[in-house]
Amino acid sequence: MASVSIVGGGVIGLSIAYECRKRGFEVTVIESGVCGGQASGAAAGMLAPYSEITEDPDDFFKLCQRSLNLYPDWVEHIMQSSNESFEFSNCGSLYAIFHEADLLSLEAKKRWQSEYGIQSYLLSGDEAREKEPLLSDDVYAALWCPAESHIYAPGYVKALIQACRNAGVSIIEHAGEAELVDGEPHLVSTDKGLIKGDFIVLATGAWSQNWEKGLNCSLPVFPIRGQICAYDGPSLSHIVFTSQGYFVGKENGTLIAGASEDIAGFNTSVTEHGINRLESWSKKVLPDLREERPFHKWAGLRPASQDGFPIIGKVIEKPSILIASGHYRNGILLSPVTAEIIANEIEEMPQEIPIESFRPERFQFV
Ligand code: GLY
């Protein structure tokens, strides 16, 4: 059986590993540090493409929708294979607005959602507060979207690692920075030695630009820091989105408020400015937080590509090498569909959705 070696042990790399192993490949995951140690473990875990995408639906929207639809079965498989459970809540979301002037954009959102068969309901402020009593009296209206959900990202990552191990994936952690070996499209050099693969998948998130030299092509992926904080309750029964941030209540009793978008290189520390901004917005949306202070603050690096779309598929000039990166704000959401696409690419199977917009060759070769 052919072998697949995946560089990067975040949700994307692990999901590809699990899917490829399920399809019968020999699979190795090579991780520079520990699996899930970067953006994957830091994520708020929202599976909410309808709220997060404001523009008209496009191929990216179809990608997100396919992944959301794959989620229930995917989660069941991961739980069974790992023998571990983790929170996967079908709570729905409320996109809250504070001004009558924002009603037009909410109506437009509802219109395109219904064109794509997604049920959503426009609620008055009072109706929104009936659903989510902690919402501020200043909420003017909200769009309720029952299909959106969230997952507890650290639990998901832990179960994915275990599911991979139980399925026979070899996971090599603390491998240092991996490099492609010049002229050898089936070899990766690491601190733990040379690793072979009939196929090599590069799934290194915000660090993907490092591959440009070895691939002799452009891979424009940049780290965008997301600062986030958690309160000890109160609990929410929906994800709450606003134009300035989101709130999600976890079954362990924490309420997560996120997230900044700032450029700080590979720095994952939080800043006073970033957290203060989250805190003051949290108080405006959920007045019960007025007297509360977050008990935990952290940051992760989202991998943003130059055009905002993920980069998924074979490198045209080196077809044994595949890229799966640039998932930006949607790594957790897009993990099942990315695994499906990469495994289909390797097996040369037809794709379920159009993927041309995501192919690596859309960026010019250097
Ligand atoms: N998807 C949420 C975030 O990136 O903050």
Coordinates of C-alpha atoms and ligand atoms in Angstrom, one line a residue:
M1 CA 0.0 0.0 0.0
A2 CA 1.2 3.5 -0.8
S3 CA 2.4 5.7 2.0
V4 CA 1.4 9.3 2.9
S5 CA 3.6 11.4 5.2
I6 CA 2.0 14.5 6.5
V7 CA 4.0 17.4 7.9
G8 CA 1.9 19.3 10.6
G9 CA 0.0 17.8 13.5
G10 CA -2.8 20.3 13.8
V11 CA -6.5 19.5 13.1
I12 CA -5.8 19.7 9.3
G13 CA -2.9 17.3 9.3
L14 CA -4.5 14.9 11.8
S15 CA -7.8 14.8 9.9
I16 CA -6.0 14.1 6.6
A17 CA -4.0 11.4 8.4
Y18 CA -7.1 9.8 9.8
E19 CA -8.9 9.8 6.4
C20 CA -5.9 8.5 4.5
R21 CA -5.4 5.7 7.0
K22 CA -9.1 4.8 6.8
R23 CA -8.7 4.5 3.0
G24 CA -5.8 2.0 3.5
F25 CA -2.7 4.1 3.2
E26 CA 0.3 3.8 5.5
V27 CA 0.4 7.1 7.2
T28 CA 3.0 9.1 9.2
V29 CA 2.4 12.5 10.9
I30 CA 5.5 14.6 11.5
E31 CA 5.0 17.4 14.0
S32 CA 7.7 19.9 14.9
G33 CA 6.5 20.3 18.5
V34 CA 3.4 18.6 19.9
C35 CA 0.2 17.8 18.0
G36 CA -2.5 20.5 18.3
G37 CA 0.0 22.8 20.1
Q38 CA -0.8 25.8 17.9
A39 CA -4.0 27.3 16.4
S40 CA -6.0 24.1 16.5
G41 CA -5.8 23.8 20.3
A42 CA -6.4 27.6 20.7
A43 CA -9.6 27.8 18.6
A44 CA -13.1 28.6 19.9
G45 CA -14.3 25.7 17.8
M46 CA -17.2 27.4 15.9
L47 CA -18.8 25.6 13.0
A48 CA -20.5 28.6 11.8
P49 CA -20.0 29.4 8.1
Y50 CA -23.3 31.1 7.7
S51 CA -22.6 33.8 10.3
E52 CA -18.9 34.2 9.5
I53 CA -19.4 34.6 5.7
T54 CA -20.9 38.0 5.0
E55 CA -20.4 38.1 1.3
D56 CA -22.4 36.3 -1.4
P57 CA -21.9 32.5 -1.4
D58 CA -19.0 31.3 -3.6
D59 CA -16.8 28.2 -3.9
F60 CA -15.5 28.9 -0.4
F61 CA -19.0 28.9 1.0
K62 CA -19.7 25.5 -0.7
L63 CA -16.5 24.2 0.9
C64 CA -17.6 25.3 4.3
Q65 CA -21.1 24.0 3.8
R66 CA -19.8 20.6 2.7
S67 CA -17.6 20.4 5.7
L68 CA -20.4 21.4 8.1
N69 CA -22.6 18.6 6.6
L70 CA -19.8 16.1 7.0
Y71 CA -19.4 17.0 10.7
P72 CA -22.0 14.7 12.4
D73 CA -20.7 11.5 10.8
W74 CA -17.1 12.6 11.1
V75 CA -17.4 13.3 14.8
E76 CA -19.1 9.9 15.3
H77 CA -16.2 8.2 13.6
I78 CA -13.6 10.1 15.6
M79 CA -15.3 9.4 18.8
Q80 CA -15.7 5.7 18.1
S81 CA -12.2 5.2 16.8
S82 CA -10.6 7.1 19.7
N83 CA -13.0 5.9 22.3
E84 CA -13.2 9.4 23.6
S85 CA -16.0 11.9 23.6
F86 CA -15.9 15.7 23.3
E87 CA -18.4 18.4 23.2
F88 CA -20.2 18.8 19.8
S89 CA -23.1 21.1 20.4
N90 CA -25.9 21.8 17.9
C91 CA -26.9 25.0 19.6
G92 CA -27.5 27.3 16.7
S93 CA -26.3 30.9 16.5
L94 CA -27.7 34.4 16.9
Y95 CA -26.1 37.2 14.9
A96 CA -27.0 40.3 16.9
I97 CA -27.1 43.8 15.6
F98 CA -27.4 47.0 17.7
H99 CA -28.6 49.6 15.2
E100 CA -31.6 49.7 12.8
A101 CA -29.1 50.7 10.0
D102 CA -27.6 47.2 10.2
L103 CA -31.0 45.6 9.5
L104 CA -30.4 45.7 5.7
S105 CA -27.2 43.6 5.9
L106 CA -29.0 41.1 8.1
E107 CA -31.9 40.9 5.7
A108 CA -29.4 40.4 2.8
K109 CA -27.7 37.6 4.7
K110 CA -31.1 35.9 5.4
R111 CA -31.9 36.2 1.6
W112 CA -28.8 34.4 0.4
Q113 CA -29.0 31.9 3.1
S114 CA -32.5 30.9 2.1
E115 CA -31.4 30.8 -1.6
Y116 CA -29.0 28.1 -0.5
G117 CA -31.6 26.2 1.5
I118 CA -30.3 27.4 4.9
Q119 CA -33.0 28.2 7.4
S120 CA -32.6 31.4 9.3
Y121 CA -35.1 33.6 11.1
L122 CA -35.0 37.3 11.6
L123 CA -35.9 38.1 15.3
S124 CA -36.7 41.4 17.0
G125 CA -34.5 42.3 20.0
D126 CA -37.1 41.0 22.4
E127 CA -37.5 37.7 20.5
A128 CA -33.7 37.4 20.5
R129 CA -33.6 38.0 24.3
E130 CA -36.3 35.4 24.8
K131 CA -33.9 32.9 23.2
E132 CA -30.8 34.3 24.9
P133 CA -31.8 36.2 28.0
L134 CA -28.3 37.4 28.7
L135 CA -28.3 39.6 25.6
S136 CA -28.2 43.3 26.2
D137 CA -31.4 45.4 25.9
D138 CA -29.5 47.3 23.3
V139 CA -29.7 44.4 20.8
Y140 CA -32.0 45.7 18.1
A141 CA -32.5 42.5 16.1
A142 CA -30.8 39.2 15.4
L143 CA -30.6 36.5 12.8
W144 CA -31.2 33.0 14.3
C145 CA -29.5 30.2 12.4
P146 CA -30.3 26.8 14.0
A147 CA -27.9 24.9 11.7
E148 CA -24.7 26.3 13.2
S149 CA -22.8 24.5 16.0
H150 CA -19.5 24.4 17.9
I151 CA -17.1 21.9 19.1
Y152 CA -14.6 21.8 22.0
A153 CA -11.4 22.2 20.0
P154 CA -8.9 20.8 22.6
G155 CA -11.2 17.7 23.1
Y156 CA -11.5 17.3 19.3
V157 CA -7.7 17.5 18.8
K158 CA -7.1 15.0 21.6
A159 CA -9.6 12.5 20.2
L160 CA -8.2 13.0 16.6
I161 CA -4.7 12.1 17.9
Q162 CA -6.0 9.0 19.7
A163 CA -8.2 8.0 16.7
C164 CA -5.1 8.3 14.4
R165 CA -3.0 6.2 16.8
N166 CA -5.7 3.5 17.2
A167 CA -6.0 3.3 13.5
G168 CA -2.3 2.7 13.1
V169 CA -1.0 6.2 12.1
S170 CA 2.6 6.7 13.2
I171 CA 2.9 10.1 14.9
I172 CA 6.4 11.6 15.3
E173 CA 6.4 14.6 17.6
H174 CA 9.3 17.0 18.4
A175 CA 10.6 16.5 14.9
G176 CA 11.9 20.1 14.6
E177 CA 11.5 22.0 11.4
A178 CA 11.0 19.6 8.5
E179 CA 12.5 20.3 5.1
L180 CA 12.1 18.9 1.6
V181 CA 15.2 17.2 0.4
D182 CA 16.5 18.8 -2.8
G183 CA 15.6 16.7 -5.9
E184 CA 13.8 14.1 -3.8
P185 CA 10.0 14.7 -3.9
H186 CA 9.4 11.7 -1.6
L187 CA 11.6 12.6 1.3
V188 CA 11.4 15.0 4.2
S189 CA 14.3 15.6 6.5
T190 CA 13.6 16.2 10.2
D191 CA 15.5 16.1 13.5
K192 CA 14.3 12.5 13.8
G193 CA 15.8 11.5 10.5
L194 CA 14.6 11.2 6.9
I195 CA 10.9 10.3 6.5
K196 CA 9.7 8.9 3.2
G197 CA 6.3 9.1 1.6
D198 CA 4.9 8.2 -1.8
F199 CA 2.9 11.4 -1.1
I200 CA 4.0 14.2 1.1
V201 CA 1.3 16.5 2.5
L202 CA 2.3 19.9 3.9
A203 CA -0.2 21.1 6.5
T204 CA 1.8 23.5 8.6
G205 CA -0.7 26.3 8.9
A206 CA 0.8 29.8 9.6
W207 CA 4.3 28.4 9.0
S208 CA 3.6 27.3 5.4
Q209 CA 5.6 30.0 3.7
N210 CA 8.7 28.2 4.8
W211 CA 8.1 25.7 2.0
E212 CA 8.4 28.2 -0.9
K213 CA 12.1 27.7 -1.4
G214 CA 11.9 23.9 -1.4
L215 CA 8.9 23.9 -3.8
N216 CA 10.1 26.8 -5.9
C217 CA 6.7 28.2 -5.9
S218 CA 4.8 30.9 -4.1
L219 CA 2.9 29.9 -1.0
P220 CA 1.6 33.2 0.5
V221 CA 0.4 32.3 3.9
F222 CA 0.7 34.8 6.8
P223 CA 0.1 34.5 10.5
I224 CA -2.9 36.6 11.8
R225 CA -3.0 36.6 15.6
G226 CA -6.4 35.9 17.3
Q227 CA -6.5 36.9 20.9
I228 CA -9.3 35.3 22.9
C229 CA -10.4 35.1 26.6
A230 CA -12.6 32.9 28.8
Y231 CA -14.9 33.8 31.6
D232 CA -16.1 31.5 34.3
G233 CA -19.8 31.5 33.1
P234 CA -22.5 32.8 32.7
S235 CA -23.7 30.2 30.3
L236 CA -25.1 30.9 26.8
S237 CA -27.3 28.5 24.9
H238 CA -26.4 29.8 21.4
I239 CA -23.3 31.1 19.8
V240 CA -23.6 34.9 19.7
F241 CA -22.0 36.7 16.8
T242 CA -21.7 40.5 16.5
S243 CA -19.8 42.7 14.1
Q244 CA -17.0 43.1 16.7
G245 CA -16.7 39.6 18.1
Y246 CA -18.3 36.3 19.1
F247 CA -19.3 34.5 22.3
V248 CA -19.7 30.8 22.8
G249 CA -20.5 28.9 26.0
K250 CA -18.9 25.6 26.6
E251 CA -20.4 22.7 28.5
N252 CA -17.5 22.9 31.0
G253 CA -19.0 26.2 32.2
T254 CA -16.6 28.6 30.4
L255 CA -17.8 31.4 28.2
I256 CA -15.3 32.2 25.4
A257 CA -15.1 35.7 23.9
G258 CA -13.2 36.2 20.7
A259 CA -11.3 37.3 18.8
S260 CA -8.9 39.9 17.7
E261 CA -7.3 40.0 14.3
D262 CA -3.8 41.5 14.5
I263 CA -0.5 41.1 12.8
A264 CA 2.3 40.3 15.2
G265 CA 4.5 37.9 13.3
F266 CA 4.7 34.5 15.1
N267 CA 4.1 36.1 18.5
T268 CA 1.4 34.2 20.4
S269 CA 1.3 36.4 23.5
V270 CA -1.8 38.5 24.4
T271 CA -1.7 42.2 24.7
E272 CA -3.5 44.5 27.2
H273 CA -5.0 46.4 24.3
G274 CA -6.3 43.2 22.6
I275 CA -7.9 41.8 25.7
N276 CA -9.3 45.2 26.9
R277 CA -11.1 45.5 23.6
L278 CA -12.6 42.1 24.0
E279 CA -13.6 42.8 27.6
S280 CA -15.3 46.1 26.8
W281 CA -17.2 44.6 23.9
S282 CA -18.3 41.6 26.1
K283 CA -19.8 44.0 28.6
K284 CA -21.8 45.7 25.9
V285 CA -23.2 42.5 24.4
L286 CA -23.7 40.6 27.7
P287 CA -24.2 43.0 30.6
D288 CA -23.9 40.2 33.1
L289 CA -20.1 40.3 32.4
R290 CA -19.8 43.9 33.7
E291 CA -18.4 42.8 37.0
E292 CA -16.5 39.8 35.7
R293 CA -12.9 39.4 34.6
P294 CA -11.7 36.7 32.3
F295 CA -9.8 33.9 34.1
H296 CA -7.9 32.8 31.0
K297 CA -6.4 34.7 28.0
W298 CA -4.6 33.2 25.1
A299 CA -3.8 33.7 21.4
G300 CA -3.4 31.5 18.3
L301 CA -2.0 32.2 14.8
R302 CA -4.5 31.9 12.0
P303 CA -3.0 31.0 8.6
A304 CA -4.3 33.6 6.2
S305 CA -3.5 33.1 2.5
Q306 CA -3.1 36.1 0.2
D307 CA -6.6 35.8 -1.3
G308 CA -8.3 34.5 1.9
F309 CA -9.1 31.1 0.4
P310 CA -7.4 27.9 1.7
I311 CA -4.7 26.3 -0.4
I312 CA -5.6 22.6 -1.0
G313 CA -4.4 20.2 -3.6
K314 CA -1.4 18.8 -5.5
V315 CA 1.6 21.0 -6.4
I316 CA 1.3 20.9 -10.2
E317 CA 5.0 20.5 -10.9
K318 CA 5.6 18.0 -8.1
P319 CA 2.4 15.9 -7.9
S320 CA 3.7 13.7 -5.1
I321 CA 3.5 16.8 -2.9
L322 CA 0.2 18.3 -1.7
I323 CA -0.6 21.4 0.2
A324 CA -3.4 21.8 2.9
S325 CA -3.0 25.2 4.4
G326 CA -4.4 28.8 4.6
H327 CA -7.6 27.9 6.4
Y328 CA -7.5 31.2 8.2
R329 CA -10.6 31.5 10.5
N330 CA -12.0 28.1 9.6
G331 CA -9.5 25.4 10.3
I332 CA -11.7 23.5 12.7
L333 CA -14.7 23.8 10.4
L334 CA -12.8 22.8 7.3
S335 CA -10.9 19.8 8.7
P336 CA -13.3 17.0 7.5
V337 CA -13.7 18.4 4.0
T338 CA -9.9 19.1 3.6
A339 CA -9.3 15.5 4.6
E340 CA -11.8 14.3 2.0
I341 CA -10.3 16.5 -0.8
I342 CA -6.7 15.5 -0.1
A343 CA -7.5 11.8 0.1
N344 CA -9.5 12.1 -3.2
E345 CA -6.6 13.9 -4.8
I346 CA -4.2 11.2 -3.8
E347 CA -6.5 8.5 -5.0
E348 CA -7.3 10.5 -8.1
M349 CA -11.0 10.3 -7.3
P350 CA -13.6 13.0 -8.4
Q351 CA -14.2 15.7 -5.9
E352 CA -17.7 16.3 -4.4
I353 CA -17.4 20.1 -4.8
P354 CA -15.5 22.4 -7.0
I355 CA -11.9 22.9 -5.8
E356 CA -10.3 24.9 -8.6
S357 CA -10.4 28.1 -6.5
F358 CA -8.3 26.4 -3.9
R359 CA -5.5 24.9 -6.0
P360 CA -1.9 25.9 -5.1
E361 CA -1.1 27.0 -8.7
R362 CA -3.3 30.0 -8.5
F363 CA -0.4 31.8 -7.0
Q364 CA 2.4 32.6 -9.4
F365 CA 5.5 30.6 -9.3
V366 CA 8.5 32.6 -8.0
Ligands
GLY1 N1 -13.3 31.4 13.6 C1 -13.1 32.2 14.6 C2 -11.8 32.9 14.7 O1 -11.0 32.7 13.8 O2 -11.6 33.7 15.6

